[in-house]
mmCIF file of C-alpha atoms in Angstrom:
data_model
loop_
_atom_site.group_PDB
_atom_site.id
_atom_site.type_symbol
_atom_site.label_atom_id
_atom_site.label_comp_id
_atom_site.label_asym_id
_atom_site.label_seq_id
_atom_site.Cartn_x
_atom_site.Cartn_y
_atom_site.Cartn_z
ATOM 1 C CA UNK K 9 96.490 5.663 70.225
ATOM 2 C CA UNK K 10 96.799 5.772 74.409
ATOM 3 C CA UNK K 11 100.356 7.379 74.161
ATOM 4 C CA UNK K 12 99.793 9.491 71.645
ATOM 5 C CA UNK K 13 96.729 10.770 73.031
ATOM 6 C CA UNK K 14 98.403 11.059 76.171
ATOM 7 C CA UNK K 15 101.188 13.045 74.224
ATOM 8 C CA UNK K 16 98.633 14.991 71.901
ATOM 9 C CA UNK K 17 97.348 16.504 76.149
ATOM 10 C CA UNK K 18 100.814 16.459 77.374
ATOM 11 C CA UNK K 19 101.587 19.189 74.248
ATOM 12 C CA UNK K 20 98.391 21.255 74.691
ATOM 13 C CA UNK K 21 98.855 20.992 78.654
ATOM 14 C CA UNK K 22 102.470 22.172 78.445
ATOM 15 C CA UNK K 23 101.555 25.190 75.915
ATOM 16 C CA UNK K 24 98.986 25.767 78.665
ATOM 17 C CA UNK K 25 101.073 26.391 81.591
ATOM 18 C CA UNK K 26 103.968 28.319 79.454
ATOM 19 C CA UNK K 27 101.649 30.516 78.219
ATOM 20 C CA UNK K 28 99.868 31.415 81.815
ATOM 21 C CA UNK K 29 103.442 31.733 82.958
ATOM 22 C CA UNK K 30 104.428 33.952 80.233
ATOM 23 C CA UNK K 31 101.603 36.203 81.453
ATOM 24 C CA UNK K 32 102.028 35.526 85.734
ATOM 25 C CA UNK K 33 105.953 35.990 85.720
ATOM 26 C CA UNK K 34 106.409 37.101 88.986
ATOM 27 C CA UNK K 35 104.948 33.876 89.686
ATOM 28 C CA UNK K 36 107.266 31.771 88.316
ATOM 29 C CA UNK K 37 109.989 34.049 90.249
ATOM 30 C CA UNK K 38 108.255 32.827 93.444
ATOM 31 C CA UNK K 39 108.069 29.192 92.321
ATOM 32 C CA UNK K 40 112.129 29.329 91.471
ATOM 33 C CA UNK K 41 112.632 30.769 94.583
ATOM 34 C CA UNK K 42 110.167 27.667 96.459
ATOM 35 C CA UNK K 43 111.766 25.583 94.235
ATOM 36 C CA UNK K 44 115.406 25.984 95.390
ATOM 37 C CA UNK K 45 114.954 27.394 98.705
ATOM 38 C CA UNK K 46 113.309 23.608 99.242
ATOM 39 C CA UNK K 47 116.008 22.409 98.370
ATOM 40 C CA UNK K 48 118.478 24.257 100.320
ATOM 41 C CA UNK K 49 116.685 22.648 103.166
ATOM 42 C CA UNK K 50 117.275 19.313 101.786
ATOM 43 C CA UNK K 51 121.305 20.233 101.208
ATOM 44 C CA UNK K 52 121.642 21.776 104.898
ATOM 45 C CA UNK K 53 120.087 18.791 105.891
ATOM 46 C CA UNK K 54 122.337 16.880 104.157
ATOM 47 C CA UNK K 55 124.928 18.966 105.338
ATOM 48 C CA UNK K 56 123.617 18.053 109.318
ATOM 49 C CA UNK K 57 124.340 14.625 108.788
ATOM 50 C CA UNK K 58 127.748 14.431 107.192
ATOM 51 C CA UNK K 59 129.329 17.160 109.646
ATOM 52 C CA UNK K 60 127.932 14.819 112.815
ATOM 53 C CA UNK K 61 128.885 11.733 111.390
ATOM 54 C CA UNK K 62 132.477 14.345 110.525
ATOM 55 C CA UNK K 63 131.751 14.641 114.553
ATOM 56 C CA UNK K 64 131.181 10.875 115.965
ATOM 57 C CA UNK K 65 133.718 9.120 114.161
ATOM 58 C CA UNK K 66 136.432 12.370 115.301
ATOM 59 C CA UNK K 67 134.813 11.880 118.563
ATOM 60 C CA UNK K 68 135.515 7.804 118.444
ATOM 61 C CA UNK K 69 139.149 8.305 116.803
ATOM 62 C CA UNK K 70 139.648 10.159 120.704
ATOM 63 C CA UNK K 71 138.411 7.426 122.310
ATOM 64 C CA UNK K 72 140.457 4.656 120.717
ATOM 65 C CA UNK K 73 143.198 6.557 120.863
ATOM 66 C CA UNK K 74 142.619 7.398 124.132
ATOM 67 C CA UNK K 75 142.917 3.394 125.090
ATOM 68 C CA UNK K 76 145.087 1.973 122.825
ATOM 69 C CA UNK K 77 147.365 4.594 125.037
ATOM 70 C CA UNK K 78 145.892 3.004 128.184
ATOM 71 C CA UNK K 79 146.595 -0.513 126.429
ATOM 72 C CA UNK K 80 150.367 0.260 125.379
ATOM 73 C CA UNK K 81 150.911 1.266 129.000
ATOM 74 C CA UNK K 82 149.369 -1.750 130.899
ATOM 75 C CA UNK K 83 151.226 -3.793 128.258
ATOM 76 C CA UNK K 84 154.861 -2.817 129.485
ATOM 77 C CA UNK K 85 153.517 -3.480 132.654
ATOM 78 C CA UNK K 86 152.333 -6.484 132.189
ATOM 79 C CA UNK K 87 155.865 -7.417 130.673
ATOM 80 C CA UNK K 88 157.842 -5.629 133.348
ATOM 81 C CA UNK K 89 155.513 -8.680 135.323
ATOM 82 C CA UNK K 90 156.555 -11.186 133.543
ATOM 83 C CA UNK K 91 153.092 -11.796 132.478
ATOM 84 C CA UNK K 92 153.707 -13.147 129.073
ATOM 85 C CA UNK K 93 150.248 -14.271 128.352
ATOM 86 C CA UNK K 94 148.672 -10.944 129.996
ATOM 87 C CA UNK K 95 150.970 -9.319 127.640
ATOM 88 C CA UNK K 96 150.944 -10.393 123.846
ATOM 89 C CA UNK K 97 146.902 -9.917 124.505
ATOM 90 C CA UNK K 98 147.180 -6.391 125.709
ATOM 91 C CA UNK K 99 149.724 -6.071 122.695
ATOM 92 C CA UNK K 100 146.892 -7.409 120.406
ATOM 93 C CA UNK K 101 144.174 -5.323 121.765
ATOM 94 C CA UNK K 102 146.787 -2.934 120.574
ATOM 95 C CA UNK K 103 147.295 -3.430 117.069
ATOM 96 C CA UNK K 104 143.727 -3.837 116.739
ATOM 97 C CA UNK K 105 142.855 -0.541 118.304
ATOM 98 C CA UNK K 106 146.140 0.782 115.886
ATOM 99 C CA UNK K 107 143.625 -0.548 112.700
ATOM 100 C CA UNK K 108 140.724 1.043 114.097
ATOM 101 C CA UNK K 109 142.534 4.060 114.271
ATOM 102 C CA UNK K 110 143.587 4.300 110.521
ATOM 103 C CA UNK K 111 140.059 2.628 109.338
ATOM 104 C CA UNK K 112 138.976 5.825 112.045
ATOM 105 C CA UNK K 113 141.319 8.627 110.117
ATOM 106 C CA UNK K 114 140.824 7.368 106.624
ATOM 107 C CA UNK K 115 137.132 8.043 106.860
ATOM 108 C CA UNK K 116 137.100 11.263 108.967
ATOM 109 C CA UNK K 117 139.017 12.132 106.116
ATOM 110 C CA UNK K 118 136.294 11.989 103.802
ATOM 111 C CA UNK K 119 133.676 12.951 105.567
ATOM 112 C CA UNK K 120 135.975 15.939 106.511
ATOM 113 C CA UNK K 121 136.008 17.217 102.999
ATOM 114 C CA UNK K 122 132.486 16.066 102.285
ATOM 115 C CA UNK K 123 131.431 18.209 105.185
ATOM 116 C CA UNK K 124 133.740 21.911 103.800
ATOM 117 C CA UNK K 125 132.017 20.620 100.515
ATOM 118 C CA UNK K 126 128.767 20.205 101.530
ATOM 119 C CA UNK K 127 129.239 24.269 103.095
ATOM 120 C CA UNK K 128 130.637 25.838 100.181
ATOM 121 C CA UNK K 129 127.629 24.296 98.000
ATOM 122 C CA UNK K 130 125.483 25.570 101.097
ATOM 123 C CA UNK K 131 126.719 29.086 100.885
ATOM 124 C CA UNK K 132 127.082 28.764 97.098
ATOM 125 C CA UNK K 133 123.241 28.016 97.074
ATOM 126 C CA UNK K 134 122.060 30.446 99.154
ATOM 127 C CA UNK K 135 124.000 33.422 97.591
ATOM 128 C CA UNK K 136 122.036 32.024 93.982
ATOM 129 C CA UNK K 137 118.575 31.904 95.702
ATOM 130 C CA UNK K 138 119.193 35.989 97.046
ATOM 131 C CA UNK K 139 120.665 36.665 93.336
ATOM 132 C CA UNK K 140 117.226 35.176 91.989
ATOM 133 C CA UNK K 141 115.091 37.261 94.594
ATOM 134 C CA UNK K 142 117.335 40.368 93.584
ATOM 135 C CA UNK K 143 116.842 39.505 89.992
ATOM 136 C CA UNK K 144 112.887 39.291 90.254
ATOM 137 C CA UNK K 145 112.367 42.626 92.056
ATOM 138 C CA UNK K 146 114.555 44.056 88.874
ATOM 139 C CA UNK K 147 112.646 42.658 86.542
ATOM 140 C CA UNK K 148 109.477 42.340 87.596
ATOM 141 C CA UNK K 149 110.237 46.526 87.417
ATOM 142 C CA UNK K 150 110.995 46.435 84.314
ATOM 143 C CA UNK K 151 107.670 44.555 83.029
ATOM 144 C CA UNK K 152 105.814 46.973 84.950
ATOM 145 C CA UNK K 153 107.341 49.866 82.918
ATOM 146 C CA UNK K 154 107.491 47.859 79.744
ATOM 147 C CA UNK K 155 103.904 47.291 80.524
ATOM 148 C CA UNK K 156 103.004 50.512 81.317
ATOM 149 C CA UNK K 157 104.622 52.325 78.261
ATOM 150 C CA UNK K 158 102.460 49.750 75.874
ATOM 151 C CA UNK K 159 99.680 50.947 77.294
ATOM 152 C CA UNK K 160 100.404 55.263 77.239
ATOM 153 C CA UNK K 161 102.121 53.780 73.417
ATOM 154 C CA UNK K 162 97.930 52.348 73.066
ATOM 155 C CA UNK K 163 96.110 55.012 74.564
ATOM 156 C CA UNK K 164 98.339 57.266 71.722
ATOM 157 C CA UNK K 165 97.268 55.111 69.531
ATOM 158 C CA UNK K 166 93.972 54.882 69.577
ATOM 159 C CA UNK K 167 93.536 59.293 69.220
ATOM 160 C CA UNK K 168 92.300 59.927 65.445
ATOM 161 C CA UNK K 169 95.116 62.396 64.002
ATOM 162 C CA UNK K 170 92.559 64.352 62.536
ATOM 163 C CA UNK K 171 91.551 65.268 66.038
ATOM 164 C CA UNK K 172 95.557 65.772 66.790
ATOM 165 C CA UNK K 173 95.699 67.953 63.479
ATOM 166 C CA UNK K 174 92.039 70.141 64.184
ATOM 167 C CA UNK K 175 93.914 70.490 68.643
ATOM 168 C CA UNK K 176 96.878 71.983 67.199
ATOM 169 C CA UNK K 177 95.219 74.225 64.582
ATOM 170 C CA UNK K 178 92.968 75.656 67.157
ATOM 171 C CA UNK K 179 95.331 76.337 69.883
ATOM 172 C CA UNK K 180 98.237 77.970 67.361
ATOM 173 C CA UNK K 181 94.457 80.434 66.224
ATOM 174 C CA UNK K 182 94.197 81.055 69.682
ATOM 175 C CA UNK K 183 98.019 81.512 69.974
ATOM 176 C CA UNK K 184 98.169 83.601 67.496
ATOM 177 C CA UNK K 185 94.463 85.735 68.666
ATOM 178 C CA UNK K 186 96.782 86.331 71.328
ATOM 179 C CA UNK K 187 100.169 87.934 70.083
ATOM 180 C CA UNK K 188 97.414 90.161 67.798
ATOM 181 C CA UNK K 189 95.456 91.217 70.892
ATOM 182 C CA UNK K 190 98.651 91.932 72.647
ATOM 183 C CA UNK K 191 100.334 93.577 69.605
ATOM 184 C CA UNK K 192 97.104 95.764 69.321
ATOM 185 C CA UNK K 193 98.083 97.149 73.207
ATOM 186 C CA UNK K 194 101.720 97.645 72.359
ATOM 187 C CA UNK K 195 101.014 99.330 70.080
ATOM 188 C CA UNK K 196 98.069 101.510 71.018
ATOM 189 C CA UNK K 197 99.940 102.585 73.711
ATOM 190 C CA UNK K 198 103.059 103.217 71.520
ATOM 191 C CA UNK K 199 101.520 105.491 69.683
ATOM 192 C CA UNK K 200 99.872 107.713 72.562
ATOM 193 C CA UNK K 201 102.985 108.084 74.616
ATOM 194 C CA UNK K 202 104.903 109.103 70.851
ATOM 195 C CA UNK K 203 101.676 111.719 71.078
ATOM 196 C CA UNK K 204 103.057 113.101 73.942
ATOM 197 C CA UNK K 205 106.650 113.481 73.107
ATOM 198 C CA UNK K 206 105.242 114.951 70.089
ATOM 199 C CA UNK K 207 103.304 117.333 71.959
ATOM 200 C CA UNK K 208 106.542 118.056 74.253
ATOM 201 C CA UNK K 209 108.901 118.596 71.466
ATOM 202 C CA UNK K 210 106.855 121.176 69.563
ATOM 203 C CA UNK K 211 106.565 122.960 72.175
ATOM 204 C CA UNK K 212 109.945 122.908 72.856
ATOM 205 C CA UNK K 213 110.222 124.084 69.165
ATOM 206 C CA UNK K 214 108.588 127.066 69.101
ATOM 207 C CA UNK K 215 110.802 127.897 73.085
ATOM 208 C CA UNK K 216 113.537 127.947 70.967
ATOM 209 C CA UNK K 217 111.966 130.189 68.190
ATOM 210 C CA UNK K 218 110.812 132.466 70.957
ATOM 211 C CA UNK K 219 113.610 132.742 72.341
ATOM 212 C CA UNK K 220 115.476 133.096 68.927
ATOM 213 C CA UNK K 221 113.357 136.098 67.485
ATOM 214 C CA UNK K 222 113.207 137.802 70.963
ATOM 215 C CA UNK K 223 117.793 137.888 70.518
ATOM 216 C CA UNK K 224 116.876 138.480 66.599
ATOM 217 C CA UNK K 225 114.734 142.101 68.411
ATOM 218 C CA UNK K 226 117.211 142.540 70.981
ATOM 219 C CA UNK K 227 120.064 142.688 68.433
ATOM 220 C CA UNK K 228 118.267 144.806 65.896
ATOM 221 C CA UNK K 229 116.980 147.797 68.278
ATOM 222 C CA UNK K 230 119.598 151.328 68.137
ATOM 223 C CA UNK K 231 120.741 151.560 71.690
ATOM 224 C CA UNK K 232 118.747 153.522 74.152
ATOM 225 C CA UNK K 233 120.428 156.529 75.607
ATOM 226 C CA UNK K 234 121.116 156.937 79.193
ATOM 227 C CA UNK K 235 118.626 158.411 81.310
ATOM 228 C CA UNK K 236 121.157 160.982 82.975
ATOM 229 C CA UNK K 237 120.733 162.757 79.805
ATOM 230 C CA UNK K 238 116.597 162.994 79.705
ATOM 231 C CA UNK K 239 117.232 163.902 83.743
ATOM 232 C CA UNK K 240 119.223 166.872 82.372
ATOM 233 C CA UNK K 241 117.383 168.248 79.791
ATOM 234 C CA UNK K 242 114.601 167.954 81.420
ATOM 235 C CA UNK K 243 116.380 170.396 84.731
ATOM 236 C CA UNK K 244 117.598 172.247 81.898
ATOM 237 C CA UNK K 245 114.571 173.148 80.427
ATOM 238 C CA UNK K 246 112.415 173.755 83.048
ATOM 239 C CA UNK K 247 115.748 176.497 84.826
ATOM 240 C CA UNK K 248 115.727 178.410 81.402
ATOM 241 C CA UNK K 249 110.985 178.296 82.038
ATOM 242 C CA UNK K 250 112.169 180.217 85.198
ATOM 243 C CA UNK K 251 114.532 182.711 83.482
ATOM 244 C CA UNK K 252 111.556 184.007 81.146
ATOM 245 C CA UNK K 253 109.398 184.105 83.309
ATOM 246 C CA UNK K 254 111.633 186.882 85.326
#
C-alpha cells in the first residue's frame, strides 16, 4: 500500500512539475543550462587531474631516463676499473630503471590519450552549452511572439460580429455621404463654369452674325461716286449763277 501510495504521489508530483515547466519554459532552459555548466566544471576538474598526472609522468620519465644514462656511464667506468661487483650492481639498477621507463611510457601514452579525449569533450560540451543558450533565446522569442498572436486572436474573437457589421455599415454610409457631397460640389462648380462658357460662346456667335450682316450690307449697296464729281458740279453751278447775274 505504501509503495502504491508513493507511486501515486510521485506521478502527481511529476505531472505538477511538467505543468509548471510548460508554463515557464525559460526556467527549464535555465535549469538545463545550469546543469550542463555544472557538468562542464566537473569534466574540467577531471581533465585537469588527467593533465596533471600526465605532466607528472612526463617529469618522472625524464628523471628516470637521466638516471639510467648516468648509471650506464657509471657501470662502464666500473668495468674499466675492474670493479665487477659495483658494475653488476649498476647494471641491475640500469635494468630496473629501464623497466620503470617502459612502464612510464605505457602509462604516459594512456594518460596522453585520456587528456586529449578530455580536452575534446570539454570543447564539445562547451559548444553544446553555447548552442543551448542560443536555442533558449530563439525559442523564448518565438514563444512570446506566439503568445502575442494568441492574445490578439482572443481579442478579435471577443469582438461581436454584429458590432463589426454595424461599424462597417456606418463607415460605408459615411464614405458614401462624403462622396455625394464631393459630387454635388463638383456638379455645382461644373454648372457655373458651363454657364460662363455658354455666355462666351453666345457673345462670340452674335459678334460673328453682326460682322456677317455688315459685310452683306456693304456688298448689296451701290458704289458711291467719287467726291471730285460733286466738287466739279458745285463749281460749275456756281459759275453759271455768276454769268446769269451779269
